[in-house]
PDB file of C-alpha atoms in Angstrom:
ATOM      1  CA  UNK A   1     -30.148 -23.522  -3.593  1.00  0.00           C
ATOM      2  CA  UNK A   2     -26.861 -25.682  -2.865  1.00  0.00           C
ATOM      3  CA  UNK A   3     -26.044 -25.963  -6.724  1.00  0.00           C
ATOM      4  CA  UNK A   4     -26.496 -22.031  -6.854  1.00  0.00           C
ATOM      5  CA  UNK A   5     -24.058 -21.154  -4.128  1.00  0.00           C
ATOM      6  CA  UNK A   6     -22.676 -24.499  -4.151  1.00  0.00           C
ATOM      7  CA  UNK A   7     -21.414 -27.136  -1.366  1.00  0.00           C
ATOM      8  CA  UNK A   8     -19.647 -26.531   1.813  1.00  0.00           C
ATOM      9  CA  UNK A   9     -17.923 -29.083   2.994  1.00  0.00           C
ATOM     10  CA  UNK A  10     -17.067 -28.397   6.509  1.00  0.00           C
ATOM     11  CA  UNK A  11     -14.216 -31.235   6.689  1.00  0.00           C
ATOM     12  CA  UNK A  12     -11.756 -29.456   4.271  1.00  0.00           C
ATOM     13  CA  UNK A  13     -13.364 -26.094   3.999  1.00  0.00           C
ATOM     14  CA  UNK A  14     -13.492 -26.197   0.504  1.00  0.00           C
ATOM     15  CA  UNK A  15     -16.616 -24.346  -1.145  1.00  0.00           C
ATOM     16  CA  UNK A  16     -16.908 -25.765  -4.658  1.00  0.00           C
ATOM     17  CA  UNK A  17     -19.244 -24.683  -7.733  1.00  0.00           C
ATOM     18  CA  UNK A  18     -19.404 -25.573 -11.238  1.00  0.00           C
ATOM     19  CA  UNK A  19     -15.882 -28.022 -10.926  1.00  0.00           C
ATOM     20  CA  UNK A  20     -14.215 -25.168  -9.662  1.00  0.00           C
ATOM     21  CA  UNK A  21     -12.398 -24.926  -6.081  1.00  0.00           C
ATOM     22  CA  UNK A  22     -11.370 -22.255  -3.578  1.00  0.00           C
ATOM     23  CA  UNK A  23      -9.440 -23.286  -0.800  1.00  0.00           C
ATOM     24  CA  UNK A  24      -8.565 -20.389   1.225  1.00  0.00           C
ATOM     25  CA  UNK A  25      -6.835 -22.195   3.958  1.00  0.00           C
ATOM     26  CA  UNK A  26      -4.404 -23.875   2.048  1.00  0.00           C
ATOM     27  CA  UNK A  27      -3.568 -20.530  -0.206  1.00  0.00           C
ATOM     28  CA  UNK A  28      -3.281 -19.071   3.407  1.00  0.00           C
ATOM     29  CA  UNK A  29      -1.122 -21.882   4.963  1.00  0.00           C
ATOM     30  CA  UNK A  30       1.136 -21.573   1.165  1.00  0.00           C
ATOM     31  CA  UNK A  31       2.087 -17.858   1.562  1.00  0.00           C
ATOM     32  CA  UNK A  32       2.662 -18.949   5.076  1.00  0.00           C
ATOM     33  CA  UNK A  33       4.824 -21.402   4.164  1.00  0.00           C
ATOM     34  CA  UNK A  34       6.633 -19.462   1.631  1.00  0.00           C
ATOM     35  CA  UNK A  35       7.605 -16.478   3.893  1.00  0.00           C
ATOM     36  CA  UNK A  36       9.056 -19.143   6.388  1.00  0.00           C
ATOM     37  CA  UNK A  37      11.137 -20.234   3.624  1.00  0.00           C
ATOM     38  CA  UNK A  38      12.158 -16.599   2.402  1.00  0.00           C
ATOM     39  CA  UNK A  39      13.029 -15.444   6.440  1.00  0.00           C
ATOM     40  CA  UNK A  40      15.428 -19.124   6.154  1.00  0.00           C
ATOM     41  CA  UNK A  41      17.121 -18.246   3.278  1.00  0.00           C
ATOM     42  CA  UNK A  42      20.152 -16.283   3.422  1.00  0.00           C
ATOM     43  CA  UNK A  43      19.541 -12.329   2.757  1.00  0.00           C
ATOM     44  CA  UNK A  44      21.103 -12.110  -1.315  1.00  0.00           C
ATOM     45  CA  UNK A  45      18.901 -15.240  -2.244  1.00  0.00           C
ATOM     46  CA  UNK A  46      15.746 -14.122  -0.713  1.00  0.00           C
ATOM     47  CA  UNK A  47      16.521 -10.300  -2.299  1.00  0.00           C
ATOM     48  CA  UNK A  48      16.979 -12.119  -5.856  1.00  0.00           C
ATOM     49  CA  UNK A  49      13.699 -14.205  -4.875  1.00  0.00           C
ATOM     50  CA  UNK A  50      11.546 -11.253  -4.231  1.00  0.00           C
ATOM     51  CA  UNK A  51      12.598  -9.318  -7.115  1.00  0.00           C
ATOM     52  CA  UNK A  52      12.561 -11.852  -9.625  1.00  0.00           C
ATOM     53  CA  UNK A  53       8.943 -12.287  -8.609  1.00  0.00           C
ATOM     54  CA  UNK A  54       8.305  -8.882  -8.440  1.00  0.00           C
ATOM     55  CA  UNK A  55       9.236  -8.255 -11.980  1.00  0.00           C
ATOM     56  CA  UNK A  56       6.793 -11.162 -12.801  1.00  0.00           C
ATOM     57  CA  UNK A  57       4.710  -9.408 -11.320  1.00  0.00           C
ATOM     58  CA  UNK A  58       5.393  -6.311 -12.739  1.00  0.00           C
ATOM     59  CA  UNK A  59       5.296  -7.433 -16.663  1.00  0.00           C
ATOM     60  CA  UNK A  60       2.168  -9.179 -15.717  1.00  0.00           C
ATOM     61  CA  UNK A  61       0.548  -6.378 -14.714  1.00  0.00           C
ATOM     62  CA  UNK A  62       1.518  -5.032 -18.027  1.00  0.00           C
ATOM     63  CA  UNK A  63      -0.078  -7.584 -19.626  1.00  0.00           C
ATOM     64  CA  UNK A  64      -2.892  -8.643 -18.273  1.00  0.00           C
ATOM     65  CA  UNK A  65      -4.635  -5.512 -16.598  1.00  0.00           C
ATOM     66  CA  UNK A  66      -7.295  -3.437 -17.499  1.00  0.00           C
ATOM     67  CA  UNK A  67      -6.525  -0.141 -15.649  1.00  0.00           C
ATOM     68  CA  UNK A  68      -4.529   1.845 -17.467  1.00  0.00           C
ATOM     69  CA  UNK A  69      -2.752   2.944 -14.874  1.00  0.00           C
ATOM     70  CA  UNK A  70      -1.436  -0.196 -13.815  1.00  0.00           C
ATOM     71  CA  UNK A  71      -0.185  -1.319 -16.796  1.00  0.00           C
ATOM     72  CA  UNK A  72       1.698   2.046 -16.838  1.00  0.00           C
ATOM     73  CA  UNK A  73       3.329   1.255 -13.279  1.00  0.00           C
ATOM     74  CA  UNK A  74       4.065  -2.579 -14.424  1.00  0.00           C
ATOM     75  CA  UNK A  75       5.731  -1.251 -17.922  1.00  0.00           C
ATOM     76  CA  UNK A  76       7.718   1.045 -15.747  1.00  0.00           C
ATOM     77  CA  UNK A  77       8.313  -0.957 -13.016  1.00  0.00           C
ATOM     78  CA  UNK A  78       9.570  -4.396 -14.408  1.00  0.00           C
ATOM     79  CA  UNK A  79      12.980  -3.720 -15.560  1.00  0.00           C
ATOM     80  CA  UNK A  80      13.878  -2.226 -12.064  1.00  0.00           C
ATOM     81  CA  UNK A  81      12.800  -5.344 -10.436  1.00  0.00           C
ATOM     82  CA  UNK A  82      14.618  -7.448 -12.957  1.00  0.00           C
ATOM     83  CA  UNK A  83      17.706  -5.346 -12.406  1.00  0.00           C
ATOM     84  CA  UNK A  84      17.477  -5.559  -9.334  1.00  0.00           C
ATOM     85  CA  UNK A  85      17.043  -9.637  -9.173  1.00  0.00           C
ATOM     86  CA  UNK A  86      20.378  -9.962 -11.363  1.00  0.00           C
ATOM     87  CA  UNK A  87      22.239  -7.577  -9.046  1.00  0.00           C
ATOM     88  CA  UNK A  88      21.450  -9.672  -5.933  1.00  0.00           C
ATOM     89  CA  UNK A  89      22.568 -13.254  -8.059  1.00  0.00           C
ATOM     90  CA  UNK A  90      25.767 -11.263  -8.584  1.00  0.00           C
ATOM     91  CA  UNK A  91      25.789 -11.142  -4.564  1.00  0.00           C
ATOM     92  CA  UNK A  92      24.927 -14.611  -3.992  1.00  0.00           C
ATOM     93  CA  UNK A  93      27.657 -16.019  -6.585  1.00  0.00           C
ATOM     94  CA  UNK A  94      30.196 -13.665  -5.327  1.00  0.00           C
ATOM     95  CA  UNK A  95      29.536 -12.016  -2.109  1.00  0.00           C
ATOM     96  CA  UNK A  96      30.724  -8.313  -1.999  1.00  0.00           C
ATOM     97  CA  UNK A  97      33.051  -6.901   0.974  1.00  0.00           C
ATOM     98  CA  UNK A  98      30.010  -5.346   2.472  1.00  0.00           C
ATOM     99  CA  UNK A  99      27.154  -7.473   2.227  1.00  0.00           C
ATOM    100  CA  UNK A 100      24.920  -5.319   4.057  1.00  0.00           C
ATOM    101  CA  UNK A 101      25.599  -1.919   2.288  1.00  0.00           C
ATOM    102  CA  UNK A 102      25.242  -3.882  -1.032  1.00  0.00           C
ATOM    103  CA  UNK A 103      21.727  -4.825  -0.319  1.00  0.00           C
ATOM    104  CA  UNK A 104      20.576  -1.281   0.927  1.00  0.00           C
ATOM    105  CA  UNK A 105      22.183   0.413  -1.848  1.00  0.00           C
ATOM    106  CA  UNK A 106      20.029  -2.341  -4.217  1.00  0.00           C
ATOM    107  CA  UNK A 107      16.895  -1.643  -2.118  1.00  0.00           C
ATOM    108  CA  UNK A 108      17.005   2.081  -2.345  1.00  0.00           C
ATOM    109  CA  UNK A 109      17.665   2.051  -6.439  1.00  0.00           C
ATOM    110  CA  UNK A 110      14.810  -0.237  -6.885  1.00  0.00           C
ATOM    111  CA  UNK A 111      12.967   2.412  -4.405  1.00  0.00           C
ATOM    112  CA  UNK A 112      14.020   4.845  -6.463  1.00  0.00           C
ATOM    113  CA  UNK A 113      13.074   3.383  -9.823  1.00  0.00           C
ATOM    114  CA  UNK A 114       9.909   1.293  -9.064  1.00  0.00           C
ATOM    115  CA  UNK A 115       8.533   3.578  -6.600  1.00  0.00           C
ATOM    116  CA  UNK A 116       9.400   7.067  -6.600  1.00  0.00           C
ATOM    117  CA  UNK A 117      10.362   7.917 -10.292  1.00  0.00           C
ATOM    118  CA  UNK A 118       7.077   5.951 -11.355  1.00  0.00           C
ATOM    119  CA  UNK A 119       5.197   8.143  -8.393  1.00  0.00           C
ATOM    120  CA  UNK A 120       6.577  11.869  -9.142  1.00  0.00           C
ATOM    121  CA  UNK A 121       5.582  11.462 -13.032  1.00  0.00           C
ATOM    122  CA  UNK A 122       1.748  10.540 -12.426  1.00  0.00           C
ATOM    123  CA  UNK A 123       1.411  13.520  -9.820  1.00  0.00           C
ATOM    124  CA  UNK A 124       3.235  15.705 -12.203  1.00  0.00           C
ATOM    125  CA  UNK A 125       0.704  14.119 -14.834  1.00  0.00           C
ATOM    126  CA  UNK A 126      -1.918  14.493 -12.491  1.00  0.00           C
ATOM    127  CA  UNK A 127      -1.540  18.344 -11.196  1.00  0.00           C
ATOM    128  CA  UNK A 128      -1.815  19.020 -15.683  1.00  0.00           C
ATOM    129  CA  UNK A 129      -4.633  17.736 -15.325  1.00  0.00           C
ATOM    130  CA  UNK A 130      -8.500  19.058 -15.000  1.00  0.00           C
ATOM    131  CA  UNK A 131      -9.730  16.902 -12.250  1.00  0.00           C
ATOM    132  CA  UNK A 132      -9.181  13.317 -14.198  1.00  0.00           C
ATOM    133  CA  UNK A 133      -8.631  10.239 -13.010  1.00  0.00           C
ATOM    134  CA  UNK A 134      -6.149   8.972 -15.562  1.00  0.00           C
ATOM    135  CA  UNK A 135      -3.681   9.952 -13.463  1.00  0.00           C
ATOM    136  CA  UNK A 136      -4.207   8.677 -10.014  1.00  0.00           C
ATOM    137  CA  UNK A 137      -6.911   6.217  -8.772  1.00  0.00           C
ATOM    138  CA  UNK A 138     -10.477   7.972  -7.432  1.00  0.00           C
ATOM    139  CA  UNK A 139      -9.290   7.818  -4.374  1.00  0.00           C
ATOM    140  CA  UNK A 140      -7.005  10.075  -5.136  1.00  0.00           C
ATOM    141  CA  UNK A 141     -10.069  12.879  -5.697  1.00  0.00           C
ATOM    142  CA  UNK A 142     -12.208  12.080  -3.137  1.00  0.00           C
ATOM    143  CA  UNK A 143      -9.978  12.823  -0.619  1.00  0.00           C
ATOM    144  CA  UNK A 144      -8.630  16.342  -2.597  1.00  0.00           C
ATOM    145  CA  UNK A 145     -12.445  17.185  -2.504  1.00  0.00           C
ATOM    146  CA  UNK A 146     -12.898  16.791   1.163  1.00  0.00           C
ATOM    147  CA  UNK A 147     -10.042  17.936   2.117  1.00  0.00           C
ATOM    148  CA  UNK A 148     -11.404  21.161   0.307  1.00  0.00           C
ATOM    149  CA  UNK A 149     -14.657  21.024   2.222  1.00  0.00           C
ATOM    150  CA  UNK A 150     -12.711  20.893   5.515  1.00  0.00           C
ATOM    151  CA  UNK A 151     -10.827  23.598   5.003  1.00  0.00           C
ATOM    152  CA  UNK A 152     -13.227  25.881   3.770  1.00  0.00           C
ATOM    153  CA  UNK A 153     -15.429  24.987   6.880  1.00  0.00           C
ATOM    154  CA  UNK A 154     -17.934  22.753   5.241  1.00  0.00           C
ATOM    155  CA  UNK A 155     -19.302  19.480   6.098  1.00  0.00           C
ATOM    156  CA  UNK A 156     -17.281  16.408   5.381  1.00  0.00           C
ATOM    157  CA  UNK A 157     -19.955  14.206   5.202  1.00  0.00           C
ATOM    158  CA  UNK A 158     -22.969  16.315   3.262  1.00  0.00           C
ATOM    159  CA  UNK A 159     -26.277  15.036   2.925  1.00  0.00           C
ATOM    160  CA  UNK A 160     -26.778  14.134  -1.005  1.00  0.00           C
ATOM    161  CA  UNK A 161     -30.031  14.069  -2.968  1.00  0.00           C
ATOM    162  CA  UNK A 162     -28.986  11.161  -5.451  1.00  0.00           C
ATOM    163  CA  UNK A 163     -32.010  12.538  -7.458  1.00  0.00           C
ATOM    164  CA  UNK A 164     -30.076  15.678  -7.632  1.00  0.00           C
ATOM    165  CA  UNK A 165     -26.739  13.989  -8.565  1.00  0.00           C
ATOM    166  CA  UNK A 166     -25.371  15.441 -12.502  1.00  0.00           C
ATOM    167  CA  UNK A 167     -23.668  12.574 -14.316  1.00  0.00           C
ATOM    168  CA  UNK A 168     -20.554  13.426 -15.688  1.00  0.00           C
ATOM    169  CA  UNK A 169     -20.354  13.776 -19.472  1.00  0.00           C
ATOM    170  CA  UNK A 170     -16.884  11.514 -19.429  1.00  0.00           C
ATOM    171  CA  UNK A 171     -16.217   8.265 -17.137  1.00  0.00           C
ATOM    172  CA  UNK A 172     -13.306   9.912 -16.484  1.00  0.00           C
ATOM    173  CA  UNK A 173     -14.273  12.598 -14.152  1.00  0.00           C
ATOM    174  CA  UNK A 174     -15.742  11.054 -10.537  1.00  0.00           C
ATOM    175  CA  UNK A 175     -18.291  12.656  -8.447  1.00  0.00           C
ATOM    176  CA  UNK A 176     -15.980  13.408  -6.019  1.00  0.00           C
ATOM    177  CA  UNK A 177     -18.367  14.978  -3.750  1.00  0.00           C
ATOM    178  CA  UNK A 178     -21.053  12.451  -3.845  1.00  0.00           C
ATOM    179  CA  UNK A 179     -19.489  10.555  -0.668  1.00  0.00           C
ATOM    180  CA  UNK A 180     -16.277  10.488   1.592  1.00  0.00           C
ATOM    181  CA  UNK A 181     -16.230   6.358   2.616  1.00  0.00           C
ATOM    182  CA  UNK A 182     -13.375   7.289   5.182  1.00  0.00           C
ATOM    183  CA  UNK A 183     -12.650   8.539   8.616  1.00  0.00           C
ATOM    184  CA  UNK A 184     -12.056  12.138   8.608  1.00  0.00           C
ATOM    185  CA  UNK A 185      -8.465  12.031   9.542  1.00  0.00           C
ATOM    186  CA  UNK A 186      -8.089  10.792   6.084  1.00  0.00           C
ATOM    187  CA  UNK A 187      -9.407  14.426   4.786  1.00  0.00           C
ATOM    188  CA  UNK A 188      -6.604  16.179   6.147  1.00  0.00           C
ATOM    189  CA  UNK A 189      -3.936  14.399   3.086  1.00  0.00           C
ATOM    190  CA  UNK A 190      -6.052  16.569   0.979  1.00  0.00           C
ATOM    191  CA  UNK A 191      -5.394  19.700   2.599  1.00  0.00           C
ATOM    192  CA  UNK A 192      -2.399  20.296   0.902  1.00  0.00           C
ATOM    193  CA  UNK A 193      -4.477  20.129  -2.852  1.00  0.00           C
ATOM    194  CA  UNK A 194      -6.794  22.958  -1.610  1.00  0.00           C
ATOM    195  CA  UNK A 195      -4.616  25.439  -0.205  1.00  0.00           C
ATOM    196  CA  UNK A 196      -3.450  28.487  -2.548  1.00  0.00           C
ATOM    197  CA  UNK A 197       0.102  28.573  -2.094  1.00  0.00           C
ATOM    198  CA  UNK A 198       0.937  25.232  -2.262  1.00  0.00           C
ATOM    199  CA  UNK A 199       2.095  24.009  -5.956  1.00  0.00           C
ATOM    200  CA  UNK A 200      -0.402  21.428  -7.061  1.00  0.00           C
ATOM    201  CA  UNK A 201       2.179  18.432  -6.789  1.00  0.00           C
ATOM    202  CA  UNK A 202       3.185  19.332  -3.764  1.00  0.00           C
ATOM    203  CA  UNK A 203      -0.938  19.050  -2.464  1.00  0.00           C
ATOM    204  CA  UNK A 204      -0.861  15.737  -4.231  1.00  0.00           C
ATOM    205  CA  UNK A 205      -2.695  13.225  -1.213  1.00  0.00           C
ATOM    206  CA  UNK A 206      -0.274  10.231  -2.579  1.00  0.00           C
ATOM    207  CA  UNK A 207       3.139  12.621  -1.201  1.00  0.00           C
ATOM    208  CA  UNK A 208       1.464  12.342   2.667  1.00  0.00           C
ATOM    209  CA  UNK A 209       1.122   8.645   2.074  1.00  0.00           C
ATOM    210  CA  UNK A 210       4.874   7.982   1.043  1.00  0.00           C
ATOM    211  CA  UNK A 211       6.242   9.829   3.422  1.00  0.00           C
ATOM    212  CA  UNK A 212       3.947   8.646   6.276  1.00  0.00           C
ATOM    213  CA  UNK A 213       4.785   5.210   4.823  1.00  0.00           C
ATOM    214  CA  UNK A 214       8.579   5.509   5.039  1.00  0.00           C
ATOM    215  CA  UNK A 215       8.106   7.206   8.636  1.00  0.00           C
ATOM    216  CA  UNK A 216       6.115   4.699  10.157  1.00  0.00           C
ATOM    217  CA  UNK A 217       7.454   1.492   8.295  1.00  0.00           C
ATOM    218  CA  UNK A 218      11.366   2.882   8.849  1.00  0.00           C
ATOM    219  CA  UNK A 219      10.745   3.375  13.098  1.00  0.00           C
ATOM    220  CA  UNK A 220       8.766  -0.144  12.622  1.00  0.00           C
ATOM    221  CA  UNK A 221      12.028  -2.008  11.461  1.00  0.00           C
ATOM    222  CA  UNK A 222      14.714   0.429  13.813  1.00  0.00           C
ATOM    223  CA  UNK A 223      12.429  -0.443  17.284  1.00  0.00           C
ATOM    224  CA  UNK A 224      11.356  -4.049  16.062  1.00  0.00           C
ATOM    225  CA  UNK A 225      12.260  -6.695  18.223  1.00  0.00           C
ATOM    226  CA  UNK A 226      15.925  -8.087  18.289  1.00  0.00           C
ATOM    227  CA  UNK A 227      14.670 -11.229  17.703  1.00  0.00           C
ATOM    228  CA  UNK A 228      13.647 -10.937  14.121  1.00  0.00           C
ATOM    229  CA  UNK A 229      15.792 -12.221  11.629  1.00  0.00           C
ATOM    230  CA  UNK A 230      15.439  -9.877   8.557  1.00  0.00           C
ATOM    231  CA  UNK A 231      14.027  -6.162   9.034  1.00  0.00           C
ATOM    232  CA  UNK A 232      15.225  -5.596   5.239  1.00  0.00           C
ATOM    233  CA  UNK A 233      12.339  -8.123   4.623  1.00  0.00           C
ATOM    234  CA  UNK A 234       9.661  -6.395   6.355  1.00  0.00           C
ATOM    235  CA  UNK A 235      11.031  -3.080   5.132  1.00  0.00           C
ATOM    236  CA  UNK A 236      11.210  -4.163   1.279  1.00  0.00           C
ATOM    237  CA  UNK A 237       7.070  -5.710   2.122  1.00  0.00           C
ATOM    238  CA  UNK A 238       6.028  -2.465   3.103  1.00  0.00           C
ATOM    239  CA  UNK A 239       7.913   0.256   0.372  1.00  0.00           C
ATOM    240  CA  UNK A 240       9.541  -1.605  -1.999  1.00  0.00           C
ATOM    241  CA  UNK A 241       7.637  -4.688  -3.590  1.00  0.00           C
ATOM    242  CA  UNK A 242       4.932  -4.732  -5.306  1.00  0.00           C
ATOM    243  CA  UNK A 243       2.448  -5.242  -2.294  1.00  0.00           C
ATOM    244  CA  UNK A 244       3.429  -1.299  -1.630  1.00  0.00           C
ATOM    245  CA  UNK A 245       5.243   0.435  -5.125  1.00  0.00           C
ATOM    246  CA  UNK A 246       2.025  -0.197  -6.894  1.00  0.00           C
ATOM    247  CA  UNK A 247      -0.438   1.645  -4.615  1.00  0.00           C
ATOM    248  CA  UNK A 248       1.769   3.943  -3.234  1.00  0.00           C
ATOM    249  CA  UNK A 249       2.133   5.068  -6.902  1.00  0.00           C
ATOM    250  CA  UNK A 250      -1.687   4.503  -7.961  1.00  0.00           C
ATOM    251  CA  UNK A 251      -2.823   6.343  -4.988  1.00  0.00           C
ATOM    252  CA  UNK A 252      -3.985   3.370  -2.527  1.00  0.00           C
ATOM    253  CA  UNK A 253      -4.351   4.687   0.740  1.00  0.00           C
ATOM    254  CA  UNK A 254      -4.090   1.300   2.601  1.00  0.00           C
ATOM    255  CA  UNK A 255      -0.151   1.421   2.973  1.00  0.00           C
ATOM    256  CA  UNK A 256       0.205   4.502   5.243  1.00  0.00           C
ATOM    257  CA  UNK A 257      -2.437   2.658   7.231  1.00  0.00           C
ATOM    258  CA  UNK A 258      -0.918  -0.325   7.544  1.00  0.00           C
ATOM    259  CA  UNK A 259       2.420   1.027   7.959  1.00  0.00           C
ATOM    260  CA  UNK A 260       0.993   3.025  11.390  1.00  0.00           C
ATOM    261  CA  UNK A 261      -0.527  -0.436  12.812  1.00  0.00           C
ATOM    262  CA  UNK A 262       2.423  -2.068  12.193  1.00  0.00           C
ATOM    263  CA  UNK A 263       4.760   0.992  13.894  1.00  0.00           C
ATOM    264  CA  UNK A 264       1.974   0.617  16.830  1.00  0.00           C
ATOM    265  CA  UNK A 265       2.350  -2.966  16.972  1.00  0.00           C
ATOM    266  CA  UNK A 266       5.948  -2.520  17.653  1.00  0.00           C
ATOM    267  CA  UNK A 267       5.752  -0.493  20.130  1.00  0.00           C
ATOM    268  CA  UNK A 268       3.251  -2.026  21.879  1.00  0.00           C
ATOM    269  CA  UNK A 269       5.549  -5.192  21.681  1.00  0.00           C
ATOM    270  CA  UNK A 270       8.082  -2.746  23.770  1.00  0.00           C
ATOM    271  CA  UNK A 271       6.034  -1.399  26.292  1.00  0.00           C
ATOM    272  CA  UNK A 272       5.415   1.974  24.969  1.00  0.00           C
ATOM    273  CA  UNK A 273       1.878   1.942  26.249  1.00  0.00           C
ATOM    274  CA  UNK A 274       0.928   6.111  24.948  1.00  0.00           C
ATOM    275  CA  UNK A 275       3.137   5.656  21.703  1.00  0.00           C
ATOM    276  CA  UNK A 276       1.471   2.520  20.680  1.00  0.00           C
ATOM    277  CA  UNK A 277      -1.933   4.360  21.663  1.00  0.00           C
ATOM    278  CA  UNK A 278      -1.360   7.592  20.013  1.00  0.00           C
ATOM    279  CA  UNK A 279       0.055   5.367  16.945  1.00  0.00           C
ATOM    280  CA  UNK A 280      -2.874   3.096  16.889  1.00  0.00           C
ATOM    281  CA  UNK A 281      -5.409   5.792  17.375  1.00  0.00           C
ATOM    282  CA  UNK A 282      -4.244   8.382  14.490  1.00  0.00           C
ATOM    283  CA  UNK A 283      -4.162   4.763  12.506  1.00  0.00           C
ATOM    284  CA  UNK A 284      -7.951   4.629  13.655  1.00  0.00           C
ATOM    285  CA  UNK A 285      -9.153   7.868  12.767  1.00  0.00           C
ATOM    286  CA  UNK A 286      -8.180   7.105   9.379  1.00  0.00           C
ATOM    287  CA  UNK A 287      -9.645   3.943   8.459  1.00  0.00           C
ATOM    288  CA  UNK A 288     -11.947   1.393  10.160  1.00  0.00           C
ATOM    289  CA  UNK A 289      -9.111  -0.964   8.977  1.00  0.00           C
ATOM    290  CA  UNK A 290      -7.187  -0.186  12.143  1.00  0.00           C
ATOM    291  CA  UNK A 291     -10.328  -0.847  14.395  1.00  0.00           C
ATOM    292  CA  UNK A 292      -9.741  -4.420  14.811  1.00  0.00           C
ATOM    293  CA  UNK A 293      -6.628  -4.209  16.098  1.00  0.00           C
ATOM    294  CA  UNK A 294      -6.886  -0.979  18.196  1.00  0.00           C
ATOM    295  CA  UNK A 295      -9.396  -3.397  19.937  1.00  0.00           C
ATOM    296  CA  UNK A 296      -7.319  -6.100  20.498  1.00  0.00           C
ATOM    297  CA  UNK A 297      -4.633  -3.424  21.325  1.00  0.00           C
ATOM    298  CA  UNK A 298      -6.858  -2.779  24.021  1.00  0.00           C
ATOM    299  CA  UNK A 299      -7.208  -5.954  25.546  1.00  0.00           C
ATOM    300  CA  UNK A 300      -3.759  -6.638  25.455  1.00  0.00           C
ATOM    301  CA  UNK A 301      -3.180  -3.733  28.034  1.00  0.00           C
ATOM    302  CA  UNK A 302      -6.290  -4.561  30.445  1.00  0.00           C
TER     303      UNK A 302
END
């Protein structure tokens, strides 16, 4: 059984099968490492840093993936970043009158280009489309088609007969009714899809996660506390790179999530006892990914 699942060794917490080795700590105790050294560096270097590696990241994507839709956002989204990494060398070798401005004006093209131009094509894409998911990631459909079912009255969580389940003749259509694995605050981003009036874009799920994104991550860095070096940092993490652009674009529905615990984080760190509750708890209602930390929320205030 060892050589099947291989050999723990509880000394250096490495698990190892077949020659090959996974050591989570030290990857951990790396990217902690390396965002010590980004918060030391001075602003323009750590911008040209994180963009460089973003368009790596980017043009990797490209290459490498084999979602269609990602390569899409990396082919899009790579000369932005790359842009944007030359721009910020031109800051470090000469440093412009207004420092600050220089890097917000960089941040919000590279916003505007990764994120949002990328973004408003695949929901246009996506509202000419019949239901695919070439467009947007499942997701993306799931929670359109219970947000339907909630506002006609229905149940969000139906009881399915998997005998009874049709097969699609395509891969690319979903059976988006055949489950909703979320919390049912998470229905109401598809309200917007189901109702009459409301142009198709418009209804798009991924337009409720930007903005609550921008909301929540924006307050985050105003009320963070004085003692943190770099709020463009934690701003860029949460809307700008990669670990945001590409599933805010894509249709992930972690971000807004994340962005809510960390505005209820925040203002838990200030005292604001029923804002960080009300935060935390509309965080909680979406995703069981807030639970954790709604719990330990809750011990920090008994």
């Amino acid at each position: 059984m060892s050589k099947l699942i291989g050999d723990f060794d509880q000394t250096n917490f490495k698990l190892t099968h077949k020659g090959y080795t996974a050591v989570p700590y030290q990857i951990k105790n790396w990217l902690i490492g390396t965002w010590r050294k980004l918060m030391q560096l001075p602003p323009e270097t750590a911008d040209m840093s994180l963009y460089f590696g973003s368009s790596i990241f980017a043009f990797l994507t490209y290459e490498i993936s084999n979602i269609a839709l990602y390569r899409w956002w990396g082919e899009m989204a790579a000369i932005p970043y790359l842009l944007a990494s030359v721009a910020s060398l031109r800051s470090v070798v000469r440093p412009p009158r207004r420092p600050r401005g220089t890097r917000i004006v960089i941040a919000s093209l590279v916003f505007l280009t990764a994120v949002l131009v990328p973004l408003l094509a695949q929901i246009l894409a996506q509202a000419g489309s019949l239901g695919t998911i070439a467009h947007a990631q499942p997701e993306v459909l799931v929670i359109e088609a219970a947000g339907s079912r909630l506002l006609s009255g229905q149940a969000l969580y139906p009881v399915i007969h998997t005998a009874r389940l049709t097969v699609p003749s395509t891969s690319s259509v979903p059976l988006t009714n055949a489950f909703f694995p979320y919390l049912p605050g998470m229905a109401l981003f598809g309200i917007g899809s189901a109702l009459i009036h409301t142009p198709k874009a418009l209804g798009d799920p991924r337009v409720g996660f930007v903005l609550i994104t921008l909301v929540a991550s924006g307050l985050a860095v105003v009320w963070r506390p004085k003692t943190q070096r770099s709020p463009m940092l934690a701003f860029q993490a949460m809307a700008i790179l990669p670990t945001a652009a590409l599933p805010l674009v894509t249709g992930g529905d972690d971000i807004p999530v994340v962005a809510l615990m960390a505005l209820g984080i925040v203002l838990l760190a200030r005292q604001r006892w029923c804002w960080s509750g009300i935060v935390l708890g509309i965080a909680a209602i979406l995703k069981f990914t807030a639970w954790p930390l709604v719990i330990i929320a809750a011990i920090a205030l008994a």
